[in-house]
């Protein structure tokens, strides 16, 4: 959309408008009337909704944090960086509740280059010498405020703490941006496999990102929703929250089993013909609190 005819004149009209409509309603109407493109509408609504989200809603849970122990060697941590593709590794003492620093891959490069130049210190440098101070935030912190704090402190990673000061999760600037623009993949993310991979016998490995129309085309299962466009979104809508690994859904004679999921999304599912063909939702662990720890 060019600036003259599109978004900016629309925004000035929107914020100047005193017609009693909420801003969100006005944005949705504008998209229906063709004044805004669908992706612009989604971004604007996401920005407005940021203020209602807490760090807990978007963080990586503590069980998924790739971290290292303070007594690990630099080379052990380097291996973790290479294996995970993450450039910052939280360092803990005794257990994950006690994060004492963050090791940056960039800082490790100095050691590597000294080693290459034959300048390596004796005894070898320890993690403690290289790690930086962690930035802690309560898991209940408002996401919009966190963006401002990232800007003012010039850090892009925070460790979220629960009410007992234990580690609850990790959040980075990328997680915040994803709340506005949708998923971002960087150079180190694994290449995206096919969304629907046949496994034989009418069984499929289905990514949570699969568009419902692609599922219909590739597996013949037609799902409809006014709210969501993807398989992960569909299952989350059914469950009323992000389903957990192992949960099973029976839909139109098919069975979805959640194979991988994190706090934010369903990553993969196994789709197979449903022998029982029950048109119900089976949530084996409904009693579990979504905040339950699994470590
Ligand atoms: P990186 O490129 O180092 O992974 P980003 O800020 O681009 O860092 O984050 C990409 C995703 O990886 C985000 O969802 C973030 O929460 C997650 N992430 C970053 N560092 C870690 C880590 N040490 N352990 C687990 N997840 C992490």
Coordinates of C-alpha atoms and ligand atoms in Angstrom, one line a residue:
X1 CA 0.0 0.0 0.0
X2 CA 1.6 3.4 -0.9
X3 CA 1.6 6.1 1.7
X4 CA -0.5 8.6 -0.2
X5 CA -3.5 6.5 -0.8
X6 CA -3.4 3.9 2.0
X7 CA -2.4 3.2 5.5
X8 CA -1.2 6.6 6.8
X9 CA -4.2 8.7 5.7
X10 CA -6.4 5.9 7.1
X11 CA -4.6 6.0 10.4
X12 CA -4.9 9.8 10.7
X13 CA -8.6 9.5 10.0
X14 CA -8.9 6.6 12.5
X15 CA -7.2 8.4 15.3
X16 CA -9.0 11.7 14.5
X17 CA -12.4 9.9 14.4
X18 CA -14.8 10.6 17.1
X19 CA -17.6 8.3 16.0
X20 CA -17.9 6.3 19.1
X21 CA -16.5 3.1 17.5
X22 CA -13.7 1.4 19.3
X23 CA -10.5 1.5 17.4
X24 CA -10.5 -2.3 16.9
X25 CA -13.9 -2.2 15.4
X26 CA -13.0 0.6 13.1
X27 CA -9.9 -1.3 12.0
X28 CA -12.0 -4.4 11.2
X29 CA -14.5 -2.4 9.3
X30 CA -11.8 -0.7 7.3
X31 CA -10.5 -4.1 6.3
X32 CA -14.0 -5.2 5.3
X33 CA -14.4 -2.0 3.2
X34 CA -11.0 -2.6 1.5
X35 CA -9.3 0.4 3.1
X36 CA -6.8 -1.9 4.8
X37 CA -5.2 -5.2 3.6
X38 CA -5.9 -8.3 5.8
X39 CA -2.2 -8.5 6.9
X40 CA -2.3 -4.8 7.9
X41 CA -5.5 -5.3 9.8
X42 CA -3.9 -8.3 11.7
X43 CA -0.8 -6.3 12.6
X44 CA -2.7 -3.3 13.8
X45 CA -5.0 -5.5 15.9
X46 CA -2.0 -7.3 17.3
X47 CA -0.3 -4.1 18.4
X48 CA -3.5 -3.0 20.2
X49 CA -3.8 -6.4 21.9
X50 CA -0.1 -6.4 23.1
X51 CA -1.1 -4.3 26.1
X52 CA -3.4 -7.2 27.2
X53 CA -0.7 -9.8 27.1
X54 CA 1.7 -10.9 29.8
X55 CA 5.2 -12.3 29.4
X56 CA 3.8 -15.7 30.6
X57 CA 1.6 -15.8 27.5
X58 CA 4.5 -15.6 25.0
X59 CA 7.6 -16.9 26.7
X60 CA 9.5 -20.2 26.1
X61 CA 8.8 -22.3 29.2
X62 CA 11.6 -23.2 31.5
X63 CA 11.6 -26.9 30.4
X64 CA 12.4 -25.7 26.8
X65 CA 15.3 -23.3 27.7
X66 CA 18.6 -24.4 26.4
X67 CA 20.9 -23.6 29.3
X68 CA 24.2 -24.6 30.9
X69 CA 25.6 -25.2 34.3
X70 CA 28.2 -22.7 35.7
X71 CA 30.8 -25.5 36.0
X72 CA 30.4 -26.6 32.4
X73 CA 33.4 -25.9 30.2
X74 CA 33.4 -23.3 27.4
X75 CA 33.6 -26.0 24.9
X76 CA 30.5 -27.8 26.4
X77 CA 28.6 -24.6 26.1
X78 CA 29.8 -24.1 22.5
X79 CA 28.5 -27.5 21.6
X80 CA 25.1 -26.4 23.0
X81 CA 25.1 -23.3 20.9
X82 CA 26.0 -25.2 17.8
X83 CA 23.4 -27.9 18.5
X84 CA 20.5 -25.6 19.4
X85 CA 21.3 -22.6 17.1
X86 CA 20.6 -20.2 20.0
X87 CA 23.1 -17.4 20.4
X88 CA 22.5 -16.7 24.1
X89 CA 22.6 -19.5 26.7
X90 CA 21.4 -18.9 30.3
X91 CA 23.9 -20.2 32.9
X92 CA 22.5 -21.6 36.1
X93 CA 24.1 -22.6 39.5
X94 CA 22.8 -25.8 41.0
X95 CA 19.4 -25.8 39.3
X96 CA 17.4 -23.9 36.6
X97 CA 15.7 -21.8 39.3
X98 CA 19.0 -20.0 39.9
X99 CA 20.1 -18.4 36.7
X100 CA 23.3 -16.4 37.3
X101 CA 24.3 -15.2 33.9
X102 CA 23.8 -15.3 30.1
X103 CA 26.6 -16.5 27.8
X104 CA 26.6 -14.8 24.4
X105 CA 28.0 -16.7 21.4
X106 CA 29.7 -13.4 20.3
X107 CA 31.7 -13.3 23.5
X108 CA 32.9 -16.8 23.0
X109 CA 34.3 -15.9 19.7
X110 CA 37.0 -13.9 21.5
X111 CA 38.2 -17.1 23.3
X112 CA 38.2 -19.0 20.0
X113 CA 40.2 -16.4 18.2
X114 CA 42.7 -16.3 21.1
X115 CA 43.0 -20.0 20.9
X116 CA 43.5 -19.8 17.2
X117 CA 46.3 -17.3 17.8
X118 CA 47.9 -19.5 20.5
X119 CA 47.1 -16.9 23.1
X120 CA 44.9 -19.2 25.3
X121 CA 45.2 -18.5 29.0
X122 CA 46.4 -21.1 31.5
X123 CA 44.2 -22.3 33.3
X124 CA 41.5 -22.1 30.5
X125 CA 38.9 -19.3 30.9
X126 CA 35.7 -20.2 32.8
X127 CA 32.1 -19.4 32.0
X128 CA 32.0 -17.0 34.9
X129 CA 34.5 -14.7 33.2
X130 CA 32.4 -14.4 30.0
X131 CA 28.8 -14.4 31.0
X132 CA 26.7 -11.2 31.3
X133 CA 24.2 -10.2 34.0
X134 CA 20.7 -11.7 33.4
X135 CA 17.8 -9.4 33.0
X136 CA 14.9 -10.7 35.2
X137 CA 11.3 -9.8 34.8
X138 CA 8.1 -11.1 36.5
X139 CA 6.2 -13.5 34.3
X140 CA 3.2 -11.3 34.8
X141 CA 4.9 -8.3 33.2
X142 CA 2.9 -6.5 30.5
X143 CA 4.4 -7.3 27.1
X144 CA 4.2 -3.7 25.9
X145 CA 6.2 -2.5 28.9
X146 CA 8.8 -5.2 28.2
X147 CA 9.3 -3.8 24.7
X148 CA 10.0 -0.4 26.3
X149 CA 12.4 -2.0 28.8
X150 CA 14.3 -3.9 26.1
X151 CA 14.8 -0.6 24.3
X152 CA 15.9 1.4 27.3
X153 CA 18.2 -1.3 28.7
X154 CA 19.6 -2.3 25.3
X155 CA 19.1 -6.0 26.0
X156 CA 17.0 -8.3 24.0
X157 CA 16.5 -11.3 26.3
X158 CA 14.8 -11.6 29.7
X159 CA 14.4 -14.4 32.1
X160 CA 10.9 -14.6 33.5
X161 CA 10.4 -15.4 37.2
X162 CA 7.4 -16.8 38.9
X163 CA 6.0 -15.5 42.2
X164 CA 8.5 -17.5 44.2
X165 CA 11.4 -16.1 42.2
X166 CA 11.9 -19.4 40.4
X167 CA 12.7 -19.5 36.7
X168 CA 9.5 -19.6 34.7
X169 CA 10.6 -19.0 31.1
X170 CA 12.7 -17.0 28.7
X171 CA 11.6 -14.3 26.3
X172 CA 13.4 -12.4 23.6
X173 CA 12.7 -9.5 21.3
X174 CA 11.9 -11.9 18.5
X175 CA 9.1 -13.4 20.6
X176 CA 7.7 -9.9 21.1
X177 CA 7.9 -9.1 17.4
X178 CA 6.2 -12.3 16.5
X179 CA 3.2 -11.2 18.5
X180 CA 2.9 -8.4 16.0
X181 CA 4.0 -9.8 12.7
X182 CA 3.6 -13.6 13.1
X183 CA 6.2 -16.2 13.2
X184 CA 9.8 -15.2 12.2
X185 CA 12.2 -17.8 11.0
X186 CA 15.9 -16.9 11.2
X187 CA 18.9 -18.4 9.4
X188 CA 19.4 -21.0 12.1
X189 CA 15.9 -22.4 12.3
X190 CA 15.6 -25.9 10.8
X191 CA 14.4 -25.8 7.2
X192 CA 10.6 -26.0 7.1
X193 CA 9.5 -29.5 6.1
X194 CA 6.4 -30.2 4.0
X195 CA 3.3 -29.3 6.0
X196 CA 1.5 -32.5 5.3
X197 CA 3.8 -35.6 5.1
X198 CA 2.2 -38.9 4.2
X199 CA 3.3 -41.8 6.6
X200 CA 1.3 -44.5 4.8
X201 CA -2.0 -46.2 5.6
X202 CA -3.8 -42.8 5.4
X203 CA -1.6 -41.5 8.3
X204 CA 0.0 -38.1 8.0
X205 CA 2.5 -36.0 9.9
X206 CA 0.8 -32.6 9.9
X207 CA 2.5 -29.3 10.9
X208 CA 0.5 -27.0 13.2
X209 CA 1.1 -24.3 10.6
X210 CA -0.7 -26.1 7.9
X211 CA -3.4 -24.0 6.3
X212 CA -6.9 -25.7 6.6
X213 CA -7.3 -25.5 2.8
X214 CA -3.9 -27.3 2.3
X215 CA -5.0 -30.0 4.7
X216 CA -8.2 -30.5 2.7
X217 CA -6.1 -30.7 -0.5
X218 CA -3.4 -33.0 0.8
X219 CA -5.3 -35.3 3.2
X220 CA -8.9 -34.8 2.2
X221 CA -10.0 -33.6 5.6
X222 CA -12.1 -30.4 5.2
X223 CA -12.2 -28.3 8.4
X224 CA -13.9 -25.0 8.6
X225 CA -13.5 -22.1 11.0
X226 CA -14.4 -18.5 11.0
X227 CA -11.7 -17.7 13.6
X228 CA -8.6 -19.5 12.5
X229 CA -6.7 -20.6 9.4
X230 CA -4.3 -23.3 10.5
X231 CA -4.5 -26.8 12.0
X232 CA -2.7 -25.6 15.2
X233 CA -5.2 -22.8 15.5
X234 CA -8.1 -25.1 14.9
X235 CA -7.0 -27.5 17.6
X236 CA -6.4 -24.6 20.0
X237 CA -9.9 -23.3 19.2
X238 CA -11.4 -26.7 20.0
X239 CA -9.5 -27.0 23.3
X240 CA -9.9 -23.4 24.3
X241 CA -6.1 -23.1 24.9
X242 CA -2.9 -24.4 23.3
X243 CA -3.1 -28.2 23.5
X244 CA -0.3 -30.1 25.0
X245 CA 1.8 -33.0 23.7
X246 CA -0.1 -36.3 23.7
X247 CA -3.6 -34.8 23.6
X248 CA -6.0 -36.4 21.1
X249 CA -8.8 -34.8 19.2
X250 CA -11.5 -36.7 17.2
X251 CA -12.8 -34.7 14.3
X252 CA -15.1 -35.8 11.4
X253 CA -13.9 -39.4 11.5
X254 CA -10.2 -38.5 11.9
X255 CA -7.9 -38.5 14.9
X256 CA -5.4 -35.8 15.6
X257 CA -2.7 -36.6 18.1
X258 CA -0.5 -33.7 19.2
X259 CA 3.1 -34.8 18.7
X260 CA 4.9 -31.6 19.6
X261 CA 3.6 -28.4 21.2
X262 CA 5.0 -25.6 23.4
X263 CA 3.4 -22.9 25.4
X264 CA 2.6 -20.9 22.3
X265 CA 1.7 -23.3 19.6
X266 CA 1.1 -26.8 18.3
X267 CA 4.1 -27.7 16.2
X268 CA 3.2 -31.2 14.8
X269 CA 0.4 -33.6 14.9
X270 CA -0.3 -37.1 13.6
X271 CA -3.5 -37.4 11.6
X272 CA -5.0 -40.8 11.1
X273 CA -8.4 -42.3 10.4
X274 CA -10.4 -42.6 13.6
X275 CA -11.3 -46.2 14.3
X276 CA -13.9 -45.1 17.0
X277 CA -15.0 -42.2 14.8
X278 CA -16.2 -40.4 17.8
X279 CA -17.0 -36.8 17.1
X280 CA -15.8 -35.7 20.4
X281 CA -12.8 -34.0 21.8
X282 CA -10.7 -36.1 24.2
X283 CA -8.5 -34.2 26.6
X284 CA -6.8 -36.8 28.8
X285 CA -5.1 -34.3 31.1
X286 CA -7.7 -31.6 31.3
X287 CA -7.3 -31.5 35.1
X288 CA -3.6 -30.4 34.7
X289 CA -2.9 -26.7 35.2
X290 CA -1.4 -25.2 32.0
X291 CA 1.2 -23.8 34.3
X292 CA 2.3 -27.2 35.5
X293 CA 6.0 -27.9 35.4
X294 CA 7.3 -31.0 33.8
X295 CA 10.9 -31.0 34.8
Ligands
LIG1 P1 18.4 -16.9 18.8 O1 18.6 -16.5 17.3 O2 19.7 -16.9 19.5 O3 17.7 -18.2 18.9 P2 16.2 -15.1 19.0 O4 16.1 -13.9 19.9 O5 16.2 -14.9 17.6 O6 17.6 -15.8 19.5 O7 15.1 -16.1 19.5 C1 14.5 -17.1 18.6 C2 13.6 -18.0 19.4 O8 14.4 -18.8 20.2 C3 12.7 -17.2 20.4 O9 11.5 -17.9 20.5 C4 13.4 -17.3 21.7 O10 12.6 -17.3 22.9 C5 14.1 -18.7 21.6 N1 15.4 -18.8 22.4 C6 16.4 -17.9 22.3 N2 17.4 -18.3 23.1 C7 17.0 -19.5 23.7 C8 17.5 -20.5 24.6 N3 18.7 -20.3 25.1 N4 16.8 -21.6 24.9 C9 15.6 -21.8 24.3 N5 15.0 -20.9 23.5 C10 15.7 -19.8 23.2

